[in-house]
Short mmCIF file of C-alpha atoms in Angstrom, two decimals:
data_model
loop_
_atom_site.label_atom_id
_atom_site.label_comp_id
_atom_site.label_asym_id
_atom_site.label_seq_id
_atom_site.Cartn_x
_atom_site.Cartn_y
_atom_site.Cartn_z
CA UNK P 1 -6.32 -7.36 -17.99
CA UNK P 2 -10.03 -8.05 -19.07
CA UNK P 3 -12.30 -10.40 -17.16
CA UNK P 4 -12.22 -12.76 -19.29
CA UNK P 5 -8.29 -13.55 -18.91
CA UNK P 6 -8.35 -12.45 -15.94
CA UNK P 7 -10.83 -15.62 -15.27
CA UNK P 8 -9.16 -17.82 -17.91
CA UNK P 9 -5.62 -16.80 -15.64
CA UNK P 10 -7.47 -18.63 -12.75
CA UNK P 11 -8.62 -21.84 -14.44
CA UNK P 12 -7.32 -24.64 -12.16
CA UNK P 13 -6.45 -25.21 -8.48
CA UNK P 14 -3.20 -23.81 -8.47
CA UNK P 15 -3.90 -21.04 -11.02
CA UNK P 16 -6.53 -20.10 -8.55
CA UNK P 17 -4.47 -20.75 -5.70
CA UNK P 18 -1.73 -18.02 -6.68
CA UNK P 19 -4.59 -15.67 -7.60
CA UNK P 20 -6.02 -15.80 -4.23
CA UNK P 21 -2.64 -15.26 -2.56
CA UNK P 22 -2.02 -12.52 -4.60
CA UNK P 23 -5.18 -10.83 -4.22
CA UNK P 24 -4.78 -11.54 -0.19
CA UNK P 25 -1.74 -8.53 -0.10
CA UNK P 26 0.90 -10.54 1.12
CA UNK P 27 2.98 -7.61 1.64
CA UNK P 28 0.51 -6.32 3.88
CA UNK P 29 -0.53 -9.40 6.11
CA UNK P 30 1.68 -7.63 8.72
CA UNK P 31 -0.93 -5.40 8.96
CA UNK P 32 -3.42 -7.42 10.39
CA UNK P 33 -0.98 -10.02 12.00
CA UNK P 34 1.09 -8.24 13.46
CA UNK P 35 -1.14 -6.02 15.59
CA UNK P 36 -1.82 -9.69 16.80
CA UNK P 37 2.19 -10.00 18.10
CA UNK P 38 2.40 -6.86 20.12
CA UNK P 39 -0.83 -7.24 21.66
CA UNK P 40 -0.20 -10.42 22.86
CA UNK P 41 3.37 -9.34 24.23
CA UNK P 42 2.21 -5.81 26.20
CA UNK P 43 -0.77 -8.02 27.60
CA UNK P 44 1.42 -11.21 29.00
CA UNK P 45 2.52 -11.47 31.73
CA UNK P 46 4.52 -15.32 31.67
CA UNK P 47 6.72 -17.11 28.82
CA UNK P 48 3.38 -19.74 28.76
CA UNK P 49 1.04 -16.45 27.63
CA UNK P 50 2.93 -15.35 24.78
CA UNK P 51 2.53 -18.88 23.09
CA UNK P 52 -0.73 -20.20 23.95
CA UNK P 53 -2.80 -21.71 21.81
CA UNK P 54 -5.27 -19.28 21.68
CA UNK P 55 -3.62 -16.90 20.59
CA UNK P 56 -1.38 -19.00 17.79
CA UNK P 57 -4.97 -19.13 16.47
CA UNK P 58 -5.98 -16.05 16.22
CA UNK P 59 -2.76 -14.86 14.25
CA UNK P 60 -3.04 -17.69 11.57
CA UNK P 61 -6.65 -16.46 11.28
CA UNK P 62 -5.43 -12.75 10.45
CA UNK P 63 -1.95 -13.13 8.65
CA UNK P 64 -4.33 -15.07 5.60
CA UNK P 65 -7.95 -15.55 6.31
CA UNK P 66 -9.15 -12.27 7.40
CA UNK P 67 -6.72 -10.80 4.66
CA UNK P 68 -9.12 -12.91 2.16
CA UNK P 69 -11.92 -11.30 3.72
CA UNK P 70 -10.74 -7.87 3.84
CA UNK P 71 -9.83 -7.67 0.34
CA UNK P 72 -11.68 -9.72 -1.28
CA UNK P 73 -14.89 -8.04 0.36
CA UNK P 74 -12.56 -4.87 -1.12
CA UNK P 75 -12.17 -6.07 -5.22
CA UNK P 76 -15.12 -7.37 -5.41
CA UNK P 77 -17.06 -3.78 -4.96
CA UNK P 78 -14.12 -1.81 -6.74
CA UNK P 79 -14.53 -3.92 -9.68
CA UNK P 80 -15.22 -1.11 -12.01
CA UNK P 81 -12.59 1.37 -10.39
CA UNK P 82 -10.10 -0.69 -10.37
CA UNK P 83 -10.30 -1.35 -14.24
CA UNK P 84 -8.02 2.06 -14.28
CA UNK P 85 -6.02 1.42 -10.89
CA UNK P 86 -2.17 1.56 -12.01
CA UNK P 87 -1.68 -0.12 -9.22
CA UNK P 88 -3.61 -3.21 -10.59
CA UNK P 89 -1.17 -3.43 -13.75
CA UNK P 90 1.24 -6.70 -11.57
CA UNK P 91 1.73 -5.76 -7.79
CA UNK P 92 -1.73 -6.44 -7.08
CA UNK P 93 -5.05 -8.30 -9.18
CA UNK P 94 -8.14 -7.43 -10.74
CA UNK P 95 -11.53 -9.43 -9.48
CA UNK P 96 -12.92 -10.91 -13.10
CA UNK P 97 -16.14 -10.85 -11.98
CA UNK P 98 -15.92 -14.90 -11.24
CA UNK P 99 -17.54 -17.31 -8.45
CA UNK P 100 -14.07 -17.91 -6.55
CA UNK P 101 -13.29 -14.50 -4.59
CA UNK P 102 -17.45 -14.06 -3.81
CA UNK P 103 -16.81 -17.55 -2.24
CA UNK P 104 -13.59 -17.41 -0.56
CA UNK P 105 -14.68 -14.22 1.31
CA UNK P 106 -18.15 -16.09 2.92
CA UNK P 107 -15.65 -18.95 3.72
CA UNK P 108 -13.51 -16.72 5.75
CA UNK P 109 -16.08 -14.68 7.04
CA UNK P 110 -17.29 -18.00 8.74
CA UNK P 111 -14.47 -19.23 9.52
CA UNK P 112 -13.79 -15.95 11.61
CA UNK P 113 -16.67 -17.00 13.90
CA UNK P 114 -14.61 -19.39 15.21
CA UNK P 115 -12.17 -16.47 16.78
CA UNK P 116 -15.27 -15.18 19.23
CA UNK P 117 -15.30 -18.95 20.31
CA UNK P 118 -11.64 -19.13 21.83
CA UNK P 119 -11.73 -14.81 22.58
CA UNK P 120 -13.57 -13.86 25.93
CA UNK P 121 -16.20 -11.11 25.59
CA UNK P 122 -13.76 -8.83 26.51
CA UNK P 123 -12.58 -9.53 22.59
CA UNK P 124 -15.58 -9.74 20.97
CA UNK P 125 -16.42 -6.31 20.70
CA UNK P 126 -12.63 -5.63 18.53
CA UNK P 127 -13.57 -8.19 16.55
CA UNK P 128 -17.33 -7.64 15.87
CA UNK P 129 -15.88 -4.06 14.94
CA UNK P 130 -13.21 -5.23 12.28
CA UNK P 131 -15.89 -8.32 10.64
CA UNK P 132 -18.62 -4.61 10.75
CA UNK P 133 -15.89 -2.29 9.25
CA UNK P 134 -13.85 -4.93 6.64
CA UNK P 135 -17.58 -4.87 5.10
CA UNK P 136 -18.55 -1.54 5.37
CA UNK P 137 -15.65 0.05 4.17
CA UNK P 138 -15.90 -1.44 0.73
CA UNK P 139 -19.36 -3.05 0.36
CA UNK P 140 -22.77 -0.65 0.45
CA UNK P 141 -24.91 0.77 2.35
CA UNK P 142 -22.45 2.75 3.73
CA UNK P 143 -18.92 2.02 1.67
CA UNK P 144 -16.93 4.26 4.03
CA UNK P 145 -14.20 4.37 1.83
CA UNK P 146 -16.36 6.77 -0.57
CA UNK P 147 -16.50 9.47 1.99
CA UNK P 148 -13.95 11.95 3.26
CA UNK P 149 -13.05 11.68 6.66
CA UNK P 150 -14.81 8.47 7.37
CA UNK P 151 -12.49 6.38 5.32
CA UNK P 152 -9.69 7.47 7.28
CA UNK P 153 -11.74 7.33 10.39
CA UNK P 154 -12.67 3.56 9.59
CA UNK P 155 -9.78 2.31 8.43
CA UNK P 156 -9.32 2.14 12.62
CA UNK P 157 -10.03 -1.54 11.76
CA UNK P 158 -6.54 -2.30 11.56
CA UNK P 159 -5.97 -2.38 15.46
CA UNK P 160 -9.07 -4.25 16.39
CA UNK P 161 -7.01 -7.77 15.76
CA UNK P 162 -4.00 -6.49 17.85
CA UNK P 163 -6.66 -4.65 20.76
CA UNK P 164 -8.81 -8.51 20.16
CA UNK P 165 -5.32 -10.09 21.44
CA UNK P 166 -4.84 -8.09 24.10
CA UNK P 167 -7.68 -8.86 25.52
CA UNK P 168 -7.71 -12.83 25.28
CA UNK P 169 -4.55 -12.57 26.98
CA UNK P 170 -5.52 -9.98 29.68
CA UNK P 171 -9.05 -10.36 29.82
CA UNK P 172 -9.43 -6.48 29.95
CA UNK P 173 -9.88 -3.66 27.34
CA UNK P 174 -6.48 -1.98 26.29
CA UNK P 175 -5.80 1.20 28.05
CA UNK P 176 -7.72 3.91 26.39
CA UNK P 177 -5.08 5.95 25.74
CA UNK P 178 -2.81 3.38 23.45
CA UNK P 179 -6.20 2.95 21.70
CA UNK P 180 -6.53 5.62 20.61
CA UNK P 181 -2.91 5.96 19.39
CA UNK P 182 -3.24 2.78 17.39
CA UNK P 183 -6.11 4.07 15.68
CA UNK P 184 -4.83 7.46 14.79
CA UNK P 185 -1.67 5.33 13.14
CA UNK P 186 -3.97 3.44 11.15
CA UNK P 187 -5.53 6.79 10.26
CA UNK P 188 -3.14 8.44 8.34
CA UNK P 189 -1.47 4.69 6.83
CA UNK P 190 -4.55 4.64 5.33
CA UNK P 191 -4.48 8.25 3.97
CA UNK P 192 -1.08 8.18 3.40
CA UNK P 193 -1.81 4.89 0.62
CA UNK P 194 -4.45 7.01 -0.64
CA UNK P 195 -2.47 9.22 -2.14
CA UNK P 196 -0.93 7.46 -5.22
CA UNK P 197 -4.61 6.75 -6.30
CA UNK P 198 -5.96 10.17 -5.91
CA UNK P 199 -6.03 10.86 -10.01
CA UNK P 200 -7.58 7.54 -10.65
CA UNK P 201 -10.29 8.09 -7.83
CA UNK P 202 -11.25 11.14 -9.44
CA UNK P 203 -11.59 10.02 -12.45
CA UNK P 204 -14.08 7.23 -11.25
CA UNK P 205 -15.99 9.89 -9.65
CA UNK P 206 -14.88 8.43 -5.77
CA UNK P 207 -14.40 11.24 -3.03
CA UNK P 208 -12.04 10.02 -0.20
CA UNK P 209 -9.74 12.27 2.03
CA UNK P 210 -7.16 12.21 -0.07
CA UNK P 211 -8.81 13.63 -3.00
CA UNK P 212 -10.58 15.91 -1.27
CA UNK P 213 -7.74 17.64 -0.07
CA UNK P 214 -5.20 17.18 -2.98
CA UNK P 215 -1.34 15.37 -2.26
CA UNK P 216 0.09 18.52 -0.32
CA UNK P 217 -2.53 18.77 2.41
CA UNK P 218 -3.21 14.58 2.56
CA UNK P 219 0.81 14.64 3.80
CA UNK P 220 0.12 17.40 6.40
CA UNK P 221 -3.04 15.10 7.07
CA UNK P 222 -0.88 12.28 7.83
CA UNK P 223 1.26 13.78 9.64
CA UNK P 224 -1.26 15.36 11.86
CA UNK P 225 -2.23 11.74 12.09
CA UNK P 226 0.98 10.61 13.74
CA UNK P 227 1.61 13.30 15.81
CA UNK P 228 -1.26 12.62 17.78
CA UNK P 229 -0.54 8.84 17.79
CA UNK P 230 2.56 9.66 19.15
CA UNK P 231 1.10 11.99 21.80
CA UNK P 232 -1.47 8.97 22.54
CA UNK P 233 1.05 6.55 22.97
CA UNK P 234 3.30 8.41 24.66
CA UNK P 235 0.40 8.69 27.65
CA UNK P 236 1.08 5.03 28.15
CA UNK P 237 5.00 5.34 27.71
CA UNK P 238 7.04 7.97 26.51
CA UNK P 239 9.11 5.18 24.61
CA UNK P 240 6.70 4.44 22.67
CA UNK P 241 5.81 7.87 21.69
CA UNK P 242 9.25 8.03 20.86
CA UNK P 243 9.05 5.40 18.32
CA UNK P 244 6.58 6.48 16.70
CA UNK P 245 7.71 9.67 16.18
CA UNK P 246 9.57 7.85 13.03
CA UNK P 247 6.14 8.50 10.76
CA UNK P 248 5.72 12.64 10.75
CA UNK P 249 9.48 12.29 10.37
CA UNK P 250 9.20 10.43 6.95
CA UNK P 251 6.24 12.59 6.22
CA UNK P 252 8.72 15.11 6.05
CA UNK P 253 11.62 13.56 4.49
CA UNK P 254 9.68 12.89 1.86
CA UNK P 255 7.91 15.88 1.30
CA UNK P 256 11.84 17.57 1.24
CA UNK P 257 13.37 15.47 -1.03
CA UNK P 258 10.64 15.15 -3.24
CA UNK P 259 10.28 10.93 -3.26
CA UNK P 260 7.59 10.01 -5.08
CA UNK P 261 4.57 8.88 -3.09
CA UNK P 262 4.14 5.62 -4.98
CA UNK P 263 7.14 4.94 -4.49
CA UNK P 264 7.38 5.76 -0.60
CA UNK P 265 4.58 4.10 -0.80
CA UNK P 266 5.47 0.74 -0.68
CA UNK P 267 8.59 1.13 1.99
CA UNK P 268 5.79 1.61 4.75
CA UNK P 269 5.32 -2.84 4.82
CA UNK P 270 8.61 -2.58 6.19
CA UNK P 271 9.07 0.44 8.39
CA UNK P 272 5.86 -0.68 10.54
CA UNK P 273 7.78 -3.98 10.43
CA UNK P 274 10.50 -2.43 12.48
CA UNK P 275 8.29 -0.30 14.03
CA UNK P 276 6.21 -3.09 15.17
CA UNK P 277 9.21 -5.39 16.04
CA UNK P 278 10.82 -2.53 18.24
CA UNK P 279 7.46 -2.05 20.31
CA UNK P 280 7.06 -6.34 20.58
CA UNK P 281 10.75 -6.78 22.09
CA UNK P 282 10.21 -3.86 24.06
CA UNK P 283 7.31 -5.62 25.87
CA UNK P 284 9.08 -8.55 26.25
CA UNK P 285 11.83 -7.30 28.35
CA UNK P 286 8.83 -7.19 31.15
CA UNK P 287 8.63 -10.49 31.00
CA UNK P 288 12.24 -11.34 29.91
CA UNK P 289 14.60 -8.64 31.60
CA UNK P 290 17.49 -8.57 29.18
CA UNK P 291 19.88 -9.52 31.50
CA UNK P 292 18.19 -13.03 32.09
CA UNK P 293 19.80 -13.63 28.21
CA UNK P 294 22.41 -11.57 27.55
CA UNK P 295 26.13 -12.22 29.01
#
């Protein structure tokens, strides 16, 4: 799709809204909003705390505006690279160079400033970390996504909304072991998602953890991150660690079954939703024991 055609397709408010919706990657919305639910569930001690207005506002922001900010910055600074990326054919959109996306990024960032107003100081480092890493992952001068290992490390940004939500409810940071486990999980998720981009990134001259390692070693790296994540969570609760073992098991299944990575890549939003739901329901049993709702 040419830049001219891309701009033409977005002429008019309805077409623009449709484009922005697709740019926000609805399939991945819960990657940012889901950790909010998990963080609130683990921090809350009463039903009332679960549904506090501040929690709802934080969830709403990270469901859509934060995704517009994150992926908008990505698409603006990846314009040239995305010309040869097959993932942009159909499932995603290519930025065409118009002013709409930068304007929406700025608006989403301005709206994000309001999250500091509704959160206690304990949550501020996590919120600030999200916005800094979210911008610098794709934007100069740091552009972490073009440096092997730093591209993976910086993607802990996805768990920072959950840490902020925990701090919002509990008034304190989450356990360090849980934060480390979540960060390692995010590193594995990011690097796995970079495998389908290995050839387009190499063709564009972009260096990532995946291009440096190649597919087989990148799969091993992801499995290692997820095993370490399971270990970190096991220090908090062995049951959580056991659930997280599903991820290295999936890597083994994909590897041994010969499943194409660009196909398996699209399974993970559903897998992550199931895992997040299990963790959330487990946390909620501390507030409402199963016996109180089951006959």
